[in-house]
């Protein structure tokens, strides 16, 4: 257990919004030609990624595309073996996730790092419990932790009558939101979300996407890892599609449509290139398959960016 004499930021006070990319601020996180090899196996190669304050960068890809490796590099779990990794414009080589967290990079994994049988407020402060009293009789400041957790959750639209209930009794969307609120409360500037909507229904996915937009509006740089282009397009400002460890697409929202993003995600370009082979297969109507030029053609009218606070 880690003791903290200095309380966390007051729950009722929202942090000052960080400068956004439009203010000319340097990227919070930047990868330049980054890659990772495990022996003679190259899991990631030549990836460029930029994360700005107040922006949602969506990283999409199928299983085995390299999304997990990318998360491990940025979160400090693994070191990159090629290229550059910069935080606030300075090169870094994190030795552990704690070093990344100290620089304001927090990761919310699919398993949420919660203890299902513990109360909600205990999970909110898990590993960062507030204490009071002199040493060596210091004790948990339960009242302050409950009040802080309640206020932070209310700010994201979750009202719980009983913070003593086990977090495992909450819905999937609520548990995701608790984990996101916890990361934001403890000073995250860059929030990495690992497939937060993968196992959720439509309504609960909406809860999570709503808070992703809220985190962006509070000035955080968000990296949204997902395999669902529809969810990504609702809140994303920039889209990076990984395929077999390399960057297949890197485009701003105004430069790509949802059908184009879906086609890149599903390997539509490869299907178009193999159209002549599919024509030899009986029962396949190749006239319905997209042409390769259709996947790269610009939009006639670029999609408008999501409105403030409303994905």
Short mmCIF file of C-alpha atoms in Angstrom, two decimals:
data_model
loop_
_atom_site.label_atom_id
_atom_site.label_comp_id
_atom_site.label_asym_id
_atom_site.label_seq_id
_atom_site.Cartn_x
_atom_site.Cartn_y
_atom_site.Cartn_z
CA UNK A 1 0.00 0.00 0.00
CA UNK A 2 1.28 3.42 -0.90
CA UNK A 3 0.73 6.20 1.62
CA UNK A 4 -0.08 9.71 0.48
CA UNK A 5 -0.06 12.60 2.91
CA UNK A 6 -0.79 15.07 0.13
CA UNK A 7 -4.35 14.68 -1.14
CA UNK A 8 -5.12 14.14 -4.80
CA UNK A 9 -6.49 17.12 -6.77
CA UNK A 10 -9.79 18.26 -5.34
CA UNK A 11 -12.58 16.37 -7.03
CA UNK A 12 -14.75 19.44 -7.39
CA UNK A 13 -12.08 21.33 -9.29
CA UNK A 14 -11.56 20.51 -12.96
CA UNK A 15 -7.97 20.70 -14.11
CA UNK A 16 -7.10 23.55 -16.41
CA UNK A 17 -7.49 22.44 -20.03
CA UNK A 18 -4.22 21.59 -21.67
CA UNK A 19 -3.25 23.42 -24.84
CA UNK A 20 -4.60 21.72 -27.94
CA UNK A 21 -2.89 20.97 -31.18
CA UNK A 22 -4.45 24.06 -32.65
CA UNK A 23 -2.50 26.20 -30.18
CA UNK A 24 0.77 25.10 -31.78
CA UNK A 25 1.73 23.04 -28.75
CA UNK A 26 4.22 20.21 -29.12
CA UNK A 27 2.75 16.68 -29.21
CA UNK A 28 2.34 15.00 -25.85
CA UNK A 29 3.52 11.70 -27.31
CA UNK A 30 5.19 11.03 -30.64
CA UNK A 31 6.53 7.89 -32.34
CA UNK A 32 8.86 8.26 -35.30
CA UNK A 33 9.54 5.10 -37.27
CA UNK A 34 9.10 3.10 -34.07
CA UNK A 35 9.27 -0.67 -34.06
CA UNK A 36 9.70 -3.67 -31.83
CA UNK A 37 11.40 -6.98 -32.53
CA UNK A 38 11.40 -10.10 -30.38
CA UNK A 39 14.51 -11.89 -31.54
CA UNK A 40 14.08 -12.42 -35.27
CA UNK A 41 10.35 -11.72 -35.12
CA UNK A 42 9.42 -8.15 -36.04
CA UNK A 43 6.11 -7.31 -34.35
CA UNK A 44 6.06 -3.62 -35.22
CA UNK A 45 7.97 -1.66 -37.85
CA UNK A 46 8.18 1.95 -39.01
CA UNK A 47 5.17 3.29 -37.10
CA UNK A 48 4.61 7.06 -36.90
CA UNK A 49 2.06 8.26 -34.35
CA UNK A 50 1.37 11.68 -32.88
CA UNK A 51 -0.86 12.39 -29.88
CA UNK A 52 -1.90 15.98 -29.17
CA UNK A 53 -3.67 17.41 -26.15
CA UNK A 54 -7.41 17.67 -26.64
CA UNK A 55 -7.43 15.12 -29.48
CA UNK A 56 -8.52 11.49 -29.82
CA UNK A 57 -6.11 9.36 -31.85
CA UNK A 58 -7.75 6.08 -32.87
CA UNK A 59 -5.52 3.08 -33.55
CA UNK A 60 -7.35 0.36 -35.44
CA UNK A 61 -6.33 -3.06 -36.58
CA UNK A 62 -7.35 -6.70 -36.69
CA UNK A 63 -5.95 -9.36 -34.38
CA UNK A 64 -2.20 -9.57 -34.83
CA UNK A 65 -1.95 -6.11 -36.38
CA UNK A 66 0.41 -4.84 -33.65
CA UNK A 67 -1.97 -2.88 -31.45
CA UNK A 68 -0.91 -4.63 -28.22
CA UNK A 69 2.78 -4.12 -29.00
CA UNK A 70 2.14 -0.42 -29.61
CA UNK A 71 0.38 -0.13 -26.25
CA UNK A 72 3.25 -1.85 -24.46
CA UNK A 73 5.80 0.56 -25.93
CA UNK A 74 3.89 3.74 -25.06
CA UNK A 75 2.90 2.49 -21.59
CA UNK A 76 6.48 1.59 -20.70
CA UNK A 77 6.01 -2.17 -20.49
CA UNK A 78 8.39 -2.86 -23.39
CA UNK A 79 11.14 -0.77 -24.95
CA UNK A 80 11.12 -0.04 -28.66
CA UNK A 81 14.00 -1.54 -30.64
CA UNK A 82 13.92 0.88 -33.57
CA UNK A 83 12.91 4.47 -34.24
CA UNK A 84 12.24 7.20 -31.68
CA UNK A 85 9.77 7.62 -28.84
CA UNK A 86 9.29 11.19 -27.62
CA UNK A 87 7.29 12.62 -24.72
CA UNK A 88 6.85 16.41 -24.71
CA UNK A 89 9.43 16.55 -27.49
CA UNK A 90 12.17 14.73 -25.54
CA UNK A 91 13.35 11.17 -26.38
CA UNK A 92 12.51 8.60 -23.71
CA UNK A 93 13.13 4.92 -23.03
CA UNK A 94 10.87 3.88 -20.19
CA UNK A 95 12.11 1.06 -17.98
CA UNK A 96 8.70 0.39 -16.42
CA UNK A 97 5.03 1.42 -16.56
CA UNK A 98 5.63 3.44 -13.38
CA UNK A 99 7.99 5.73 -15.29
CA UNK A 100 5.34 6.25 -17.97
CA UNK A 101 2.73 6.97 -15.31
CA UNK A 102 5.03 9.52 -13.69
CA UNK A 103 5.10 11.32 -17.05
CA UNK A 104 1.30 11.35 -17.19
CA UNK A 105 0.74 8.33 -19.46
CA UNK A 106 -1.98 6.07 -18.04
CA UNK A 107 -3.33 2.88 -19.59
CA UNK A 108 -6.76 1.36 -19.05
CA UNK A 109 -6.50 -2.28 -20.13
CA UNK A 110 -9.36 -4.57 -21.07
CA UNK A 111 -9.24 -6.29 -17.66
CA UNK A 112 -9.46 -2.80 -16.06
CA UNK A 113 -7.04 -3.72 -13.23
CA UNK A 114 -9.91 -3.84 -10.76
CA UNK A 115 -10.69 -6.25 -7.93
CA UNK A 116 -14.30 -7.43 -8.52
CA UNK A 117 -15.10 -8.16 -4.86
CA UNK A 118 -13.75 -4.85 -3.53
CA UNK A 119 -16.05 -1.82 -3.13
CA UNK A 120 -16.14 0.83 -5.84
CA UNK A 121 -14.32 3.43 -3.73
CA UNK A 122 -11.51 1.00 -2.86
CA UNK A 123 -10.99 0.22 -6.54
CA UNK A 124 -10.96 3.92 -7.37
CA UNK A 125 -7.99 4.49 -5.03
CA UNK A 126 -6.41 1.05 -5.43
CA UNK A 127 -2.66 1.48 -4.87
CA UNK A 128 -3.00 5.20 -4.13
CA UNK A 129 -4.99 5.18 -0.91
CA UNK A 130 -5.37 8.39 1.08
CA UNK A 131 -4.36 8.23 4.75
CA UNK A 132 -4.57 10.45 7.80
CA UNK A 133 -2.99 10.64 11.20
CA UNK A 134 0.65 10.57 12.33
CA UNK A 135 3.09 7.78 11.66
CA UNK A 136 3.06 4.92 12.76
CA UNK A 137 -0.68 4.95 13.46
CA UNK A 138 -1.64 6.30 10.06
CA UNK A 139 -4.97 4.95 8.82
CA UNK A 140 -7.11 5.05 5.72
CA UNK A 141 -9.10 8.24 5.21
CA UNK A 142 -12.22 6.38 4.13
CA UNK A 143 -14.60 9.35 4.27
CA UNK A 144 -12.43 11.49 1.98
CA UNK A 145 -11.88 8.66 -0.50
CA UNK A 146 -15.61 7.94 -0.69
CA UNK A 147 -16.46 11.62 -1.18
CA UNK A 148 -13.81 12.06 -3.87
CA UNK A 149 -14.79 8.91 -5.75
CA UNK A 150 -18.47 9.89 -5.64
CA UNK A 151 -17.80 13.39 -7.01
CA UNK A 152 -15.54 12.16 -9.80
CA UNK A 153 -18.06 9.53 -10.88
CA UNK A 154 -20.90 12.06 -10.82
CA UNK A 155 -18.89 14.28 -13.13
CA UNK A 156 -18.97 11.52 -15.72
CA UNK A 157 -22.67 10.84 -15.30
CA UNK A 158 -22.55 7.81 -13.02
CA UNK A 159 -24.55 8.12 -9.82
CA UNK A 160 -24.15 5.18 -7.45
CA UNK A 161 -26.34 4.94 -4.37
CA UNK A 162 -23.86 2.70 -2.61
CA UNK A 163 -20.11 3.04 -3.14
CA UNK A 164 -19.69 0.00 -0.88
CA UNK A 165 -21.10 -2.31 -3.55
CA UNK A 166 -18.51 -4.58 -5.19
CA UNK A 167 -17.32 -3.13 -8.48
CA UNK A 168 -18.02 -6.51 -10.06
CA UNK A 169 -21.75 -5.81 -9.71
CA UNK A 170 -21.56 -2.78 -12.03
CA UNK A 171 -22.23 -3.00 -15.75
CA UNK A 172 -19.33 -3.26 -18.16
CA UNK A 173 -19.69 0.35 -19.26
CA UNK A 174 -19.77 1.59 -15.68
CA UNK A 175 -16.62 -0.37 -14.78
CA UNK A 176 -14.85 1.09 -17.81
CA UNK A 177 -15.96 4.57 -16.79
CA UNK A 178 -14.71 4.07 -13.23
CA UNK A 179 -11.30 3.04 -14.57
CA UNK A 180 -11.18 6.04 -16.92
CA UNK A 181 -12.25 8.46 -14.18
CA UNK A 182 -9.59 7.01 -11.87
CA UNK A 183 -6.84 7.61 -14.45
CA UNK A 184 -8.00 11.18 -15.12
CA UNK A 185 -8.25 11.98 -11.41
CA UNK A 186 -4.69 10.90 -10.76
CA UNK A 187 -3.22 13.29 -13.29
CA UNK A 188 -3.14 11.44 -16.61
CA UNK A 189 -2.29 13.68 -19.57
CA UNK A 190 -2.29 10.84 -22.09
CA UNK A 191 -4.96 8.19 -21.70
CA UNK A 192 -4.54 4.86 -23.52
CA UNK A 193 -7.74 2.84 -23.79
CA UNK A 194 -7.31 -0.79 -24.81
CA UNK A 195 -10.47 -1.99 -26.59
CA UNK A 196 -12.81 -0.38 -24.02
CA UNK A 197 -15.97 -1.23 -25.99
CA UNK A 198 -15.01 -4.71 -27.19
CA UNK A 199 -17.27 -6.66 -24.84
CA UNK A 200 -20.03 -4.08 -24.40
CA UNK A 201 -23.49 -3.64 -25.87
CA UNK A 202 -24.63 -0.56 -27.76
CA UNK A 203 -25.87 1.37 -24.74
CA UNK A 204 -22.85 0.65 -22.56
CA UNK A 205 -20.49 1.43 -25.45
CA UNK A 206 -22.22 4.79 -25.70
CA UNK A 207 -21.42 5.44 -22.03
CA UNK A 208 -17.73 4.79 -22.63
CA UNK A 209 -17.60 6.82 -25.86
CA UNK A 210 -19.27 9.72 -24.12
CA UNK A 211 -16.56 9.83 -21.49
CA UNK A 212 -13.82 9.50 -24.09
CA UNK A 213 -15.20 12.68 -25.63
CA UNK A 214 -15.34 14.27 -22.16
CA UNK A 215 -11.69 13.38 -21.52
CA UNK A 216 -10.76 14.98 -24.84
CA UNK A 217 -12.70 18.13 -23.95
CA UNK A 218 -10.79 18.34 -20.67
CA UNK A 219 -7.55 18.59 -22.63
CA UNK A 220 -6.26 15.02 -22.44
CA UNK A 221 -4.61 13.29 -25.34
CA UNK A 222 -6.52 10.03 -25.85
CA UNK A 223 -5.26 6.94 -27.67
CA UNK A 224 -8.32 4.82 -28.45
CA UNK A 225 -7.33 1.27 -29.42
CA UNK A 226 -10.18 -0.54 -31.15
CA UNK A 227 -11.14 -2.92 -33.93
CA UNK A 228 -14.51 -1.20 -34.41
CA UNK A 229 -14.33 1.58 -37.02
CA UNK A 230 -17.85 2.77 -36.22
CA UNK A 231 -16.96 3.46 -32.59
CA UNK A 232 -13.70 5.09 -33.64
CA UNK A 233 -15.38 7.39 -36.14
CA UNK A 234 -17.85 8.69 -33.55
CA UNK A 235 -15.14 10.28 -31.37
CA UNK A 236 -11.88 10.18 -33.36
CA UNK A 237 -9.88 13.16 -34.62
CA UNK A 238 -7.13 11.11 -36.28
CA UNK A 239 -7.07 7.51 -37.46
CA UNK A 240 -4.13 5.12 -37.73
CA UNK A 241 -4.74 1.66 -39.15
CA UNK A 242 -2.17 -1.05 -38.42
CA UNK A 243 -1.81 -4.13 -40.56
CA UNK A 244 0.72 -6.90 -39.88
CA UNK A 245 2.84 -4.58 -37.75
CA UNK A 246 3.04 -1.67 -40.18
CA UNK A 247 1.07 1.53 -40.60
CA UNK A 248 -1.37 1.14 -43.49
CA UNK A 249 -3.31 4.38 -43.03
CA UNK A 250 -2.74 7.63 -41.16
CA UNK A 251 -5.42 10.26 -41.80
CA UNK A 252 -7.29 13.06 -40.10
CA UNK A 253 -11.04 12.86 -39.79
CA UNK A 254 -11.62 15.31 -42.64
CA UNK A 255 -9.55 13.16 -45.01
CA UNK A 256 -11.26 9.81 -44.62
CA UNK A 257 -14.86 8.61 -44.62
CA UNK A 258 -16.33 5.87 -42.50
CA UNK A 259 -16.67 3.49 -45.50
CA UNK A 260 -13.03 4.12 -46.43
CA UNK A 261 -11.92 3.55 -42.84
CA UNK A 262 -13.94 0.34 -42.69
CA UNK A 263 -12.46 -0.89 -45.96
CA UNK A 264 -8.91 -0.26 -44.75
CA UNK A 265 -9.70 -1.97 -41.48
CA UNK A 266 -11.20 -5.00 -43.24
CA UNK A 267 -8.46 -5.27 -45.86
CA UNK A 268 -10.64 -3.92 -48.66
CA UNK A 269 -7.61 -2.76 -50.64
CA UNK A 270 -6.34 -6.32 -50.78
CA UNK A 271 -9.73 -7.58 -51.90
CA UNK A 272 -9.78 -5.00 -54.68
CA UNK A 273 -6.30 -6.02 -55.81
CA UNK A 274 -7.40 -9.67 -55.90
CA UNK A 275 -10.58 -8.96 -57.80
CA UNK A 276 -9.33 -10.70 -60.92
CA UNK A 277 -8.70 -13.89 -58.92
CA UNK A 278 -12.09 -13.78 -57.23
CA UNK A 279 -13.69 -13.49 -60.67
CA UNK A 280 -12.63 -17.09 -61.27
CA UNK A 281 -14.57 -18.32 -58.23
CA UNK A 282 -18.10 -19.36 -58.99
CA UNK A 283 -20.89 -17.57 -57.15
CA UNK A 284 -18.92 -14.37 -56.48
CA UNK A 285 -20.37 -11.20 -58.01
CA UNK A 286 -17.18 -9.21 -58.56
CA UNK A 287 -19.15 -6.18 -59.76
CA UNK A 288 -20.17 -5.58 -56.16
CA UNK A 289 -16.57 -5.54 -54.90
CA UNK A 290 -14.87 -2.15 -54.46
CA UNK A 291 -12.27 -0.92 -56.88
CA UNK A 292 -8.92 0.01 -55.37
CA UNK A 293 -9.38 3.62 -56.50
CA UNK A 294 -12.66 3.79 -54.56
CA UNK A 295 -10.80 3.18 -51.30
CA UNK A 296 -8.42 6.09 -51.72
CA UNK A 297 -10.66 8.67 -53.39
CA UNK A 298 -11.16 11.84 -51.32
CA UNK A 299 -14.55 12.75 -49.96
CA UNK A 300 -16.75 15.12 -51.91
CA UNK A 301 -17.73 16.76 -48.63
CA UNK A 302 -15.49 16.09 -45.59
CA UNK A 303 -17.31 14.93 -42.48
CA UNK A 304 -17.74 17.56 -39.82
CA UNK A 305 -15.74 16.98 -36.61
CA UNK A 306 -17.69 15.90 -33.50
CA UNK A 307 -19.22 18.79 -31.61
CA UNK A 308 -17.82 19.82 -28.25
CA UNK A 309 -18.84 17.36 -25.57
CA UNK A 310 -21.07 15.45 -27.96
CA UNK A 311 -19.43 12.58 -29.88
#
